[in-house]
Amino acid sequence: MDDRGGAGGPRRRRTGSRPSSQGDGGPAAAEEEVRDVDAGGDAPAPAPEKDKHGGAVMDSGYSNVSCHRLQDSLFSSDSGFSNYRGILNWCVVMLILSNARLFLENLIKYGILVDPIQVVSLFLKDPYSWPALWLVIVASVFAVVAFHVEKGLAVGALTEQAGLLLHVVNLATILCLPASVAILLESITPVGSVLALMAYTILFLKLFSYREVNLWCRKDRASAKAKAKAAFTDKVNGGTAQLMGTVSYPDNLTYSDLCYFLFAPTLCYELNFPRSPRIRKRFLLRRLLEMLFLTQLQVGLIQQWMVPTIQNSMQPFKDMDYSRIIERLLKLAVPNHLIWLIFFYWLFHSCLNAVGELMKFGDREFYRDWWNSESVTYFWQNWNIPVHKWCLRHFYKPMLRRGYDRWTAQVAVFLVSAFFHEYLVSIPLRMFRLWAFTAMIAQIPLAKIVSCFFHGNYGNAAVWVTLIIGQPVAVLMYVHDYYVLHHEAQSAGA
C-alpha cells in the first residue's frame, strides 16, 4: 500500500527522454517519464547534480562526451558558408565613416562651395539667349521628315532607293547640325551643348530604328509566305498579345504612334509596345522625389568635392610630378565614382521609370545586375539595356546575318560606341583629343585580358577597379587639356 505522506514515500526517478511520435513532422519534444517507487522496491536514484546556476545536469553517459567533429572554418571555401551580411554591413559603415571624414575635411578646408547661381551659368551665358533649347525644339522637324518619308514609302509614292537616300540625309543632318552649332556658336555653353547633343543622339538612334522596323514591315507585306509573316510579327511585336489589340503595318504610321515612341524610354521601335494597365501614383511620386533629391545631391557633390580636387590637380600635371598625379587621381576616384553611381540610379531607375510610368510603358528592364559582372563584356551588356538592345538588334545581329564573325561584329559595336562617346565630349568642349574614343577601344583588349586571367570574384574585382580608376583618368585628361587650351592660352594672350 502506497504511503504518500511518510518518510518512506515514493521517489521520482528520471528514465531518460524519448522522442515524440506525434505531431506534424516538427522536432519531437522530449518528455520525461516519472515513476513512483515503493519503499520496498528498487533503491532510490541519487539526486541529480546541480550546475553553478542551480540547473540539473543530464547524465548521458560517456558515449556523448565528445564535443568535436570534422568541420572547416567558416572562411574556408569548403565550409559552404555564405552568410556574410554582417561583414557587408560593416563595409557599408566603414565606407560611410571614411567618406564622412573626407567630406568634413573638405568643408574645413574650402568652406561651403555649393552655389545654385553658378549652376545656372553652366547652362546659359546670356539669359536672353537659349541656343540649346532652340536646338532641341528644332529636332522635331527631323522626326516629321522621317514620318513623311515612311508615309511615302508605304503608299508607293517613293521607291526604296529614294527613301533610303532621304533617310540617310535626314540622319546625317541630325548628327551634323547640333555639332556645327556647338562649335561655331559662341553663346552656347559646354553643358548646354552636351544636353542638345544627347537629345539629337537619342533622336538619331530612335529614327534609325523607326526606319528599320518599317522596312521590315514592307518586306513582310511583299512576301506571300504566311510562315514568314507570323515569324516577323512575333519578332517586331515582342511576341506578346496586347490588351488593347495589335496594330499592323501601315496603320502604325500616325503622328500619335511616332510621338509615343519618341518619348517612350526605349530606343527600339515596335508596332505594339507592352503597356501597363494603369499609372501607379505612389510609385511615380517616389521616382519624382528621387529625381529632385538626387539632382541636387549630384550638383552639390560636384561643386563641393570634385571641382576643388580637379583644380588642385592642374599644378602636378603642369610640373609632371607623377607621384602627386597618382595621389590626385586616387583622391578624385572616390567622389567621381560615387557621383557616377548616383547618376546611374538617377537616370536608369528614377528618370526612366518615371517616364515609363507616365506613358504606361510596360518594359522596365533598363539595367541588369552589372554590379556582379565577372567580365568587361558582361558589364557593357547589362548596365545600359536600352542601348544594348539597339546595338544587338540593329547592328550586331545584322552583321552576323551578313556573314561577319562574332569578334568582328563586337569590335564594330565598340567602334560605334566609341564614336558617340567622343561625339558627346569633344564637340561641347571644342577640342579633339580622342581620350573617350581611345578609352572605349581599349575595352576590347581589356575584356580579353580580364576573361583570360581573372575569373569569379577576381574578375568582378577587376571590373570594379577599371570603373573606379578608369573614369577619373579620362576626366583629368579632358580637364587638363581644356584648362591648357582655354585658360592658359587666354592668360598668355593677355
mmCIF file of C-alpha atoms in Angstrom, residues 141-462:
data_model
loop_
_atom_site.group_PDB
_atom_site.id
_atom_site.type_symbol
_atom_site.label_atom_id
_atom_site.label_comp_id
_atom_site.label_asym_id
_atom_site.label_seq_id
_atom_site.Cartn_x
_atom_site.Cartn_y
_atom_site.Cartn_z
ATOM 1 C CA VAL A 141 11.451 68.756 -87.710
ATOM 2 C CA PHE A 142 13.644 65.728 -88.415
ATOM 3 C CA ALA A 143 11.075 63.405 -86.840
ATOM 4 C CA VAL A 144 8.377 64.861 -89.097
ATOM 5 C CA VAL A 145 10.610 64.362 -92.157
ATOM 6 C CA ALA A 146 11.202 60.700 -91.254
ATOM 7 C CA PHE A 147 7.456 60.203 -90.753
ATOM 8 C CA HIS A 148 6.529 61.594 -94.180
ATOM 9 C CA VAL A 149 9.256 59.576 -95.883
ATOM 10 C CA GLU A 150 7.797 56.417 -94.355
ATOM 11 C CA LYS A 151 4.318 57.504 -95.392
ATOM 12 C CA GLY A 152 5.504 57.919 -98.967
ATOM 13 C CA LEU A 153 7.184 54.516 -98.940
ATOM 14 C CA ALA A 154 4.068 52.858 -97.502
ATOM 15 C CA VAL A 155 1.753 54.116 -100.276
ATOM 16 C CA GLY A 156 4.341 53.608 -103.030
ATOM 17 C CA ALA A 157 4.936 57.291 -103.745
ATOM 18 C CA LEU A 158 8.672 56.781 -103.141
ATOM 19 C CA THR A 159 10.955 53.997 -104.243
ATOM 20 C CA GLU A 160 13.112 52.202 -101.698
ATOM 21 C CA GLN A 161 16.252 53.809 -103.121
ATOM 22 C CA ALA A 162 14.784 57.304 -102.873
ATOM 23 C CA GLY A 163 13.528 56.613 -99.361
ATOM 24 C CA LEU A 164 16.939 55.323 -98.286
ATOM 25 C CA LEU A 165 18.641 58.434 -99.664
ATOM 26 C CA LEU A 166 16.217 60.741 -97.837
ATOM 27 C CA HIS A 167 16.680 58.837 -94.587
ATOM 28 C CA VAL A 168 20.483 58.970 -94.872
ATOM 29 C CA VAL A 169 20.410 62.731 -95.471
ATOM 30 C CA ASN A 170 17.988 63.222 -92.597
ATOM 31 C CA LEU A 171 20.043 61.117 -90.154
ATOM 32 C CA ALA A 172 23.330 62.732 -91.210
ATOM 33 C CA THR A 173 21.835 66.179 -90.664
ATOM 34 C CA ILE A 174 20.701 65.129 -87.192
ATOM 35 C CA LEU A 175 24.341 64.498 -86.235
ATOM 36 C CA CYS A 176 25.928 67.403 -88.103
ATOM 37 C CA LEU A 177 23.575 70.288 -87.284
ATOM 38 C CA PRO A 178 23.978 70.356 -83.478
ATOM 39 C CA ALA A 179 27.698 69.685 -83.795
ATOM 40 C CA SER A 180 28.110 72.687 -86.090
ATOM 41 C CA VAL A 181 26.087 74.928 -83.786
ATOM 42 C CA ALA A 182 28.046 73.782 -80.723
ATOM 43 C CA ILE A 183 31.371 74.530 -82.420
ATOM 44 C CA LEU A 184 30.519 77.775 -84.230
ATOM 45 C CA LEU A 185 28.084 79.493 -81.856
ATOM 46 C CA GLU A 186 29.896 81.246 -79.017
ATOM 47 C CA SER A 187 26.801 81.818 -76.873
ATOM 48 C CA ILE A 188 26.202 78.125 -76.228
ATOM 49 C CA THR A 189 27.810 76.629 -73.112
ATOM 50 C CA PRO A 190 29.527 73.221 -72.897
ATOM 51 C CA VAL A 191 26.777 71.860 -70.622
ATOM 52 C CA GLY A 192 24.059 73.138 -72.957
ATOM 53 C CA SER A 193 25.901 71.558 -75.881
ATOM 54 C CA VAL A 194 26.077 68.201 -74.104
ATOM 55 C CA LEU A 195 22.337 68.193 -73.424
ATOM 56 C CA ALA A 196 21.487 69.181 -77.005
ATOM 57 C CA LEU A 197 23.853 66.596 -78.476
ATOM 58 C CA MET A 198 22.418 63.897 -76.217
ATOM 59 C CA ALA A 199 18.902 64.751 -77.383
ATOM 60 C CA TYR A 200 19.968 64.571 -81.028
ATOM 61 C CA THR A 201 21.867 61.315 -80.468
ATOM 62 C CA ILE A 202 18.765 59.721 -78.931
ATOM 63 C CA LEU A 203 16.682 61.027 -81.844
ATOM 64 C CA PHE A 204 19.194 59.562 -84.316
ATOM 65 C CA LEU A 205 19.021 56.100 -82.720
ATOM 66 C CA LYS A 206 15.220 56.181 -82.486
ATOM 67 C CA LEU A 207 14.658 57.265 -86.107
ATOM 68 C CA PHE A 208 17.186 54.686 -87.312
ATOM 69 C CA SER A 209 15.143 52.002 -85.546
ATOM 70 C CA TYR A 210 11.896 53.537 -86.865
ATOM 71 C CA ARG A 211 13.135 53.278 -90.432
ATOM 72 C CA GLU A 212 14.470 49.718 -89.976
ATOM 73 C CA VAL A 213 11.284 48.279 -88.479
ATOM 74 C CA ASN A 214 9.053 49.854 -91.127
ATOM 75 C CA LEU A 215 11.378 48.462 -93.790
ATOM 76 C CA TRP A 216 10.958 45.001 -92.284
ATOM 77 C CA CYS A 217 7.193 45.544 -92.397
ATOM 78 C CA ARG A 218 7.253 46.430 -96.088
ATOM 79 C CA LYS A 219 9.337 43.372 -96.872
ATOM 80 C CA ASP A 220 6.936 41.231 -94.898
ATOM 81 C CA ARG A 221 3.932 42.715 -96.672
ATOM 82 C CA ALA A 222 5.500 41.971 -100.043
ATOM 83 C CA SER A 223 6.099 38.363 -99.082
ATOM 84 C CA ALA A 224 3.335 35.873 -99.735
ATOM 85 C CA LYS A 225 4.559 33.336 -97.188
ATOM 86 C CA ALA A 226 2.327 33.115 -94.128
ATOM 87 C CA LYS A 227 5.088 31.481 -92.121
ATOM 88 C CA ALA A 228 7.474 34.384 -92.702
ATOM 89 C CA LYS A 229 4.701 36.813 -91.781
ATOM 90 C CA ALA A 230 3.979 35.050 -88.492
ATOM 91 C CA ALA A 231 7.670 34.909 -87.591
ATOM 92 C CA PHE A 232 8.131 38.600 -88.332
ATOM 93 C CA THR A 233 5.043 39.585 -86.340
ATOM 94 C CA ASP A 234 6.430 37.755 -83.334
ATOM 95 C CA LYS A 235 9.830 39.456 -83.752
ATOM 96 C CA VAL A 236 8.545 43.014 -84.175
ATOM 97 C CA ASN A 237 5.732 42.875 -81.640
ATOM 98 C CA GLY A 238 7.765 41.116 -78.978
ATOM 99 C CA GLY A 239 5.567 38.017 -79.132
ATOM 100 C CA THR A 240 3.058 39.435 -76.620
ATOM 101 C CA ALA A 241 -0.658 39.910 -77.077
ATOM 102 C CA GLN A 242 -1.817 43.385 -76.167
ATOM 103 C CA LEU A 243 -4.922 44.113 -74.161
ATOM 104 C CA MET A 244 -5.928 46.972 -76.482
ATOM 105 C CA GLY A 245 -5.413 44.947 -79.668
ATOM 106 C CA THR A 246 -2.490 44.858 -82.046
ATOM 107 C CA VAL A 247 -1.574 47.372 -84.737
ATOM 108 C CA SER A 248 -0.362 46.200 -88.131
ATOM 109 C CA TYR A 249 1.547 47.980 -90.877
ATOM 110 C CA PRO A 250 0.808 50.592 -92.274
ATOM 111 C CA ASP A 251 -1.761 51.523 -89.621
ATOM 112 C CA ASN A 252 1.111 52.333 -87.278
ATOM 113 C CA LEU A 253 2.154 55.340 -89.396
ATOM 114 C CA THR A 254 0.394 58.015 -87.367
ATOM 115 C CA TYR A 255 1.626 61.069 -85.512
ATOM 116 C CA SER A 256 0.380 59.719 -82.190
ATOM 117 C CA ASP A 257 2.314 56.472 -82.662
ATOM 118 C CA LEU A 258 5.507 58.330 -83.555
ATOM 119 C CA CYS A 259 5.164 60.763 -80.635
ATOM 120 C CA TYR A 260 4.653 57.895 -78.208
ATOM 121 C CA PHE A 261 7.819 56.224 -79.485
ATOM 122 C CA LEU A 262 9.878 59.431 -79.351
ATOM 123 C CA PHE A 263 9.045 59.967 -75.674
ATOM 124 C CA ALA A 264 8.998 56.306 -74.603
ATOM 125 C CA PRO A 265 12.039 55.138 -72.567
ATOM 126 C CA THR A 266 13.367 52.910 -75.348
ATOM 127 C CA LEU A 267 15.482 53.221 -78.480
ATOM 128 C CA CYS A 268 13.955 50.269 -80.346
ATOM 129 C CA TYR A 269 10.711 50.784 -82.267
ATOM 130 C CA GLU A 270 7.851 48.289 -82.222
ATOM 131 C CA LEU A 271 4.378 48.393 -83.665
ATOM 132 C CA ASN A 272 2.906 47.219 -80.351
ATOM 133 C CA PHE A 273 4.712 48.076 -77.138
ATOM 134 C CA PRO A 274 3.861 46.249 -73.900
ATOM 135 C CA ARG A 275 1.627 48.545 -71.862
ATOM 136 C CA SER A 276 0.895 48.644 -68.142
ATOM 137 C CA PRO A 277 -2.802 48.813 -67.155
ATOM 138 C CA ARG A 278 -2.631 51.984 -65.059
ATOM 139 C CA ILE A 279 -0.390 54.718 -63.622
ATOM 140 C CA ARG A 280 0.739 53.976 -60.074
ATOM 141 C CA LYS A 281 0.633 57.382 -58.426
ATOM 142 C CA ARG A 282 2.690 56.483 -55.341
ATOM 143 C CA PHE A 283 5.364 54.825 -57.446
ATOM 144 C CA LEU A 284 5.503 57.859 -59.732
ATOM 145 C CA LEU A 285 5.706 60.261 -56.786
ATOM 146 C CA ARG A 286 8.646 58.350 -55.286
ATOM 147 C CA ARG A 287 10.513 58.426 -58.577
ATOM 148 C CA LEU A 288 9.916 62.177 -58.989
ATOM 149 C CA LEU A 289 11.136 62.891 -55.449
ATOM 150 C CA GLU A 290 14.217 60.771 -56.129
ATOM 151 C CA MET A 291 14.908 62.727 -59.297
ATOM 152 C CA LEU A 292 14.676 66.047 -57.463
ATOM 153 C CA PHE A 293 16.777 64.995 -54.481
ATOM 154 C CA LEU A 294 19.481 63.165 -56.439
ATOM 155 C CA THR A 295 19.841 66.057 -58.883
ATOM 156 C CA GLN A 296 20.599 68.415 -56.005
ATOM 157 C CA LEU A 297 22.931 65.866 -54.441
ATOM 158 C CA GLN A 298 24.941 65.382 -57.628
ATOM 159 C CA VAL A 299 25.312 69.113 -58.191
ATOM 160 C CA GLY A 300 26.389 69.642 -54.569
ATOM 161 C CA LEU A 301 28.952 66.821 -54.676
ATOM 162 C CA ILE A 302 30.424 68.090 -57.945
ATOM 163 C CA GLN A 303 30.779 71.658 -56.693
ATOM 164 C CA GLN A 304 31.908 70.792 -53.176
ATOM 165 C CA TRP A 305 34.092 67.762 -53.766
ATOM 166 C CA MET A 306 35.130 67.223 -57.383
ATOM 167 C CA VAL A 307 35.842 70.777 -58.537
ATOM 168 C CA PRO A 308 38.436 71.570 -55.790
ATOM 169 C CA THR A 309 40.172 68.242 -56.385
ATOM 170 C CA ILE A 310 40.367 68.853 -60.128
ATOM 171 C CA GLN A 311 41.631 72.405 -59.640
ATOM 172 C CA ASN A 312 44.367 71.163 -57.314
ATOM 173 C CA SER A 313 45.376 68.574 -59.912
ATOM 174 C CA MET A 314 46.425 71.104 -62.551
ATOM 175 C CA GLN A 315 49.754 72.030 -60.973
ATOM 176 C CA PRO A 316 51.032 68.423 -60.683
ATOM 177 C CA PHE A 317 50.168 67.922 -64.366
ATOM 178 C CA LYS A 318 51.991 71.104 -65.261
ATOM 179 C CA ASP A 319 55.064 70.019 -63.292
ATOM 180 C CA MET A 320 54.725 66.394 -64.454
ATOM 181 C CA ASP A 321 55.039 65.261 -60.848
ATOM 182 C CA TYR A 322 53.932 61.658 -61.286
ATOM 183 C CA SER A 323 53.640 60.793 -57.608
ATOM 184 C CA ARG A 324 51.339 63.752 -56.957
ATOM 185 C CA ILE A 325 49.411 62.995 -60.160
ATOM 186 C CA ILE A 326 48.705 59.473 -58.902
ATOM 187 C CA GLU A 327 47.742 60.858 -55.483
ATOM 188 C CA ARG A 328 45.302 63.312 -57.084
ATOM 189 C CA LEU A 329 43.961 60.570 -59.326
ATOM 190 C CA LEU A 330 43.176 58.332 -56.353
ATOM 191 C CA LYS A 331 41.683 61.263 -54.453
ATOM 192 C CA LEU A 332 39.429 62.081 -57.390
ATOM 193 C CA ALA A 333 38.405 58.441 -57.854
ATOM 194 C CA VAL A 334 36.215 58.357 -54.724
ATOM 195 C CA PRO A 335 33.892 61.332 -55.453
ATOM 196 C CA ASN A 336 33.871 60.599 -59.173
ATOM 197 C CA HIS A 337 32.769 57.013 -58.652
ATOM 198 C CA LEU A 338 30.198 57.982 -56.038
ATOM 199 C CA ILE A 339 28.676 60.578 -58.376
ATOM 200 C CA TRP A 340 28.687 58.047 -61.224
ATOM 201 C CA LEU A 341 26.753 55.530 -59.092
ATOM 202 C CA ILE A 342 24.242 58.201 -58.086
ATOM 203 C CA PHE A 343 23.905 59.235 -61.733
ATOM 204 C CA PHE A 344 23.233 55.623 -62.747
ATOM 205 C CA TYR A 345 20.438 55.278 -60.199
ATOM 206 C CA TRP A 346 19.054 58.736 -61.055
ATOM 207 C CA LEU A 347 18.918 58.073 -64.801
ATOM 208 C CA PHE A 348 18.185 54.378 -65.235
ATOM 209 C CA HIS A 349 15.905 53.866 -62.243
ATOM 210 C CA SER A 350 14.339 57.171 -61.241
ATOM 211 C CA CYS A 351 14.069 59.046 -64.560
ATOM 212 C CA LEU A 352 13.309 56.179 -66.935
ATOM 213 C CA ASN A 353 10.824 54.601 -64.531
ATOM 214 C CA ALA A 354 9.084 57.970 -64.083
ATOM 215 C CA VAL A 355 8.765 58.408 -67.859
ATOM 216 C CA GLY A 356 7.705 54.793 -68.283
ATOM 217 C CA GLU A 357 5.048 55.150 -65.587
ATOM 218 C CA LEU A 358 3.624 58.305 -67.154
ATOM 219 C CA MET A 359 3.420 56.635 -70.569
ATOM 220 C CA LYS A 360 2.305 53.233 -69.221
ATOM 221 C CA PHE A 361 5.337 51.667 -70.881
ATOM 222 C CA GLY A 362 5.455 48.053 -69.717
ATOM 223 C CA ASP A 363 9.071 47.008 -70.332
ATOM 224 C CA ARG A 364 11.025 48.429 -67.391
ATOM 225 C CA GLU A 365 14.234 46.424 -67.850
ATOM 226 C CA PHE A 366 16.566 49.404 -68.106
ATOM 227 C CA TYR A 367 19.501 47.636 -66.433
ATOM 228 C CA ARG A 368 20.524 44.219 -65.165
ATOM 229 C CA ASP A 369 22.916 43.095 -62.434
ATOM 230 C CA TRP A 370 26.023 44.718 -63.915
ATOM 231 C CA TRP A 371 27.486 45.044 -60.396
ATOM 232 C CA ASN A 372 28.002 41.245 -60.433
ATOM 233 C CA SER A 373 29.960 41.421 -63.690
ATOM 234 C CA GLU A 374 32.853 38.982 -63.831
ATOM 235 C CA SER A 375 33.933 40.230 -67.258
ATOM 236 C CA VAL A 376 34.077 43.571 -69.043
ATOM 237 C CA THR A 377 31.804 42.247 -71.787
ATOM 238 C CA TYR A 378 29.100 41.315 -69.270
ATOM 239 C CA PHE A 379 29.245 44.823 -67.806
ATOM 240 C CA TRP A 380 28.696 46.536 -71.151
ATOM 241 C CA GLN A 381 25.861 44.143 -71.975
ATOM 242 C CA ASN A 382 23.956 44.799 -68.751
ATOM 243 C CA TRP A 383 24.475 48.302 -67.409
ATOM 244 C CA ASN A 384 22.611 50.165 -70.205
ATOM 245 C CA ILE A 385 19.904 47.885 -71.568
ATOM 246 C CA PRO A 386 18.213 50.377 -73.984
ATOM 247 C CA VAL A 387 21.500 50.990 -75.834
ATOM 248 C CA HIS A 388 22.461 47.310 -75.648
ATOM 249 C CA LYS A 389 19.134 46.263 -77.218
ATOM 250 C CA TRP A 390 19.577 48.807 -80.012
ATOM 251 C CA CYS A 391 23.136 47.651 -80.775
ATOM 252 C CA LEU A 392 22.101 43.999 -80.671
ATOM 253 C CA ARG A 393 19.003 44.454 -82.838
ATOM 254 C CA HIS A 394 20.165 46.975 -85.418
ATOM 255 C CA PHE A 395 23.929 46.474 -85.616
ATOM 256 C CA TYR A 396 25.307 43.251 -84.122
ATOM 257 C CA LYS A 397 22.778 40.718 -85.455
ATOM 258 C CA PRO A 398 22.565 42.317 -88.949
ATOM 259 C CA MET A 399 26.350 41.988 -89.222
ATOM 260 C CA LEU A 400 26.129 38.313 -88.257
ATOM 261 C CA ARG A 401 23.421 37.774 -90.887
ATOM 262 C CA ARG A 402 25.714 39.345 -93.484
ATOM 263 C CA GLY A 403 28.390 36.756 -92.739
ATOM 264 C CA TYR A 404 30.668 38.581 -90.294
ATOM 265 C CA ASP A 405 32.038 36.626 -87.346
ATOM 266 C CA ARG A 406 31.184 37.500 -83.739
ATOM 267 C CA TRP A 407 34.566 39.082 -82.992
ATOM 268 C CA THR A 408 34.306 41.484 -85.937
ATOM 269 C CA ALA A 409 30.736 42.402 -85.013
ATOM 270 C CA GLN A 410 31.745 43.008 -81.393
ATOM 271 C CA VAL A 411 34.644 45.259 -82.437
ATOM 272 C CA ALA A 412 32.308 47.181 -84.749
ATOM 273 C CA VAL A 413 29.851 47.763 -81.887
ATOM 274 C CA PHE A 414 32.651 49.144 -79.699
ATOM 275 C CA LEU A 415 33.754 51.409 -82.574
ATOM 276 C CA VAL A 416 30.259 52.862 -82.889
ATOM 277 C CA SER A 417 30.054 53.323 -79.124
ATOM 278 C CA ALA A 418 33.493 54.977 -79.110
ATOM 279 C CA PHE A 419 32.381 57.407 -81.830
ATOM 280 C CA PHE A 420 29.319 58.540 -79.892
ATOM 281 C CA HIS A 421 31.285 58.862 -76.632
ATOM 282 C CA GLU A 422 33.788 61.134 -78.349
ATOM 283 C CA TYR A 423 30.978 62.966 -80.140
ATOM 284 C CA LEU A 424 29.314 63.825 -76.810
ATOM 285 C CA VAL A 425 32.547 65.004 -75.144
ATOM 286 C CA SER A 426 34.889 66.594 -77.687
ATOM 287 C CA ILE A 427 32.350 68.721 -79.537
ATOM 288 C CA PRO A 428 30.942 70.508 -76.448
ATOM 289 C CA LEU A 429 34.498 71.136 -75.218
ATOM 290 C CA ARG A 430 35.582 72.238 -78.734
ATOM 291 C CA MET A 431 38.708 70.161 -78.669
ATOM 292 C CA PHE A 432 39.513 66.780 -80.197
ATOM 293 C CA ARG A 433 41.849 64.700 -78.066
ATOM 294 C CA LEU A 434 40.177 61.290 -78.642
ATOM 295 C CA TRP A 435 40.517 60.285 -74.990
ATOM 296 C CA ALA A 436 36.953 58.940 -74.826
ATOM 297 C CA PHE A 437 37.360 57.165 -78.166
ATOM 298 C CA THR A 438 40.610 55.569 -77.001
ATOM 299 C CA ALA A 439 39.083 54.538 -73.689
ATOM 300 C CA MET A 440 36.238 52.725 -75.435
ATOM 301 C CA ILE A 441 38.540 50.996 -77.917
ATOM 302 C CA ALA A 442 40.750 49.934 -75.002
ATOM 303 C CA GLN A 443 37.776 47.968 -73.664
ATOM 304 C CA ILE A 444 38.359 45.352 -76.369
ATOM 305 C CA PRO A 445 41.821 44.177 -75.205
ATOM 306 C CA LEU A 446 40.829 44.805 -71.591
ATOM 307 C CA ALA A 447 37.870 42.451 -71.977
ATOM 308 C CA LYS A 448 40.187 39.812 -73.418
ATOM 309 C CA ILE A 449 42.705 40.184 -70.580
ATOM 310 C CA VAL A 450 40.077 40.031 -67.830
ATOM 311 C CA SER A 451 38.336 36.995 -69.347
ATOM 312 C CA CYS A 452 41.647 35.134 -69.727
ATOM 313 C CA PHE A 453 43.337 35.857 -66.396
ATOM 314 C CA PHE A 454 40.558 36.733 -63.945
ATOM 315 C CA HIS A 455 37.570 34.586 -63.079
ATOM 316 C CA GLY A 456 34.816 34.640 -60.480
ATOM 317 C CA ASN A 457 35.323 37.157 -57.703
ATOM 318 C CA TYR A 458 38.696 38.178 -59.138
ATOM 319 C CA GLY A 459 37.033 39.075 -62.431
ATOM 320 C CA ASN A 460 34.392 41.087 -60.594
ATOM 321 C CA ALA A 461 37.125 42.930 -58.667
ATOM 322 C CA ALA A 462 38.963 43.666 -61.937
#
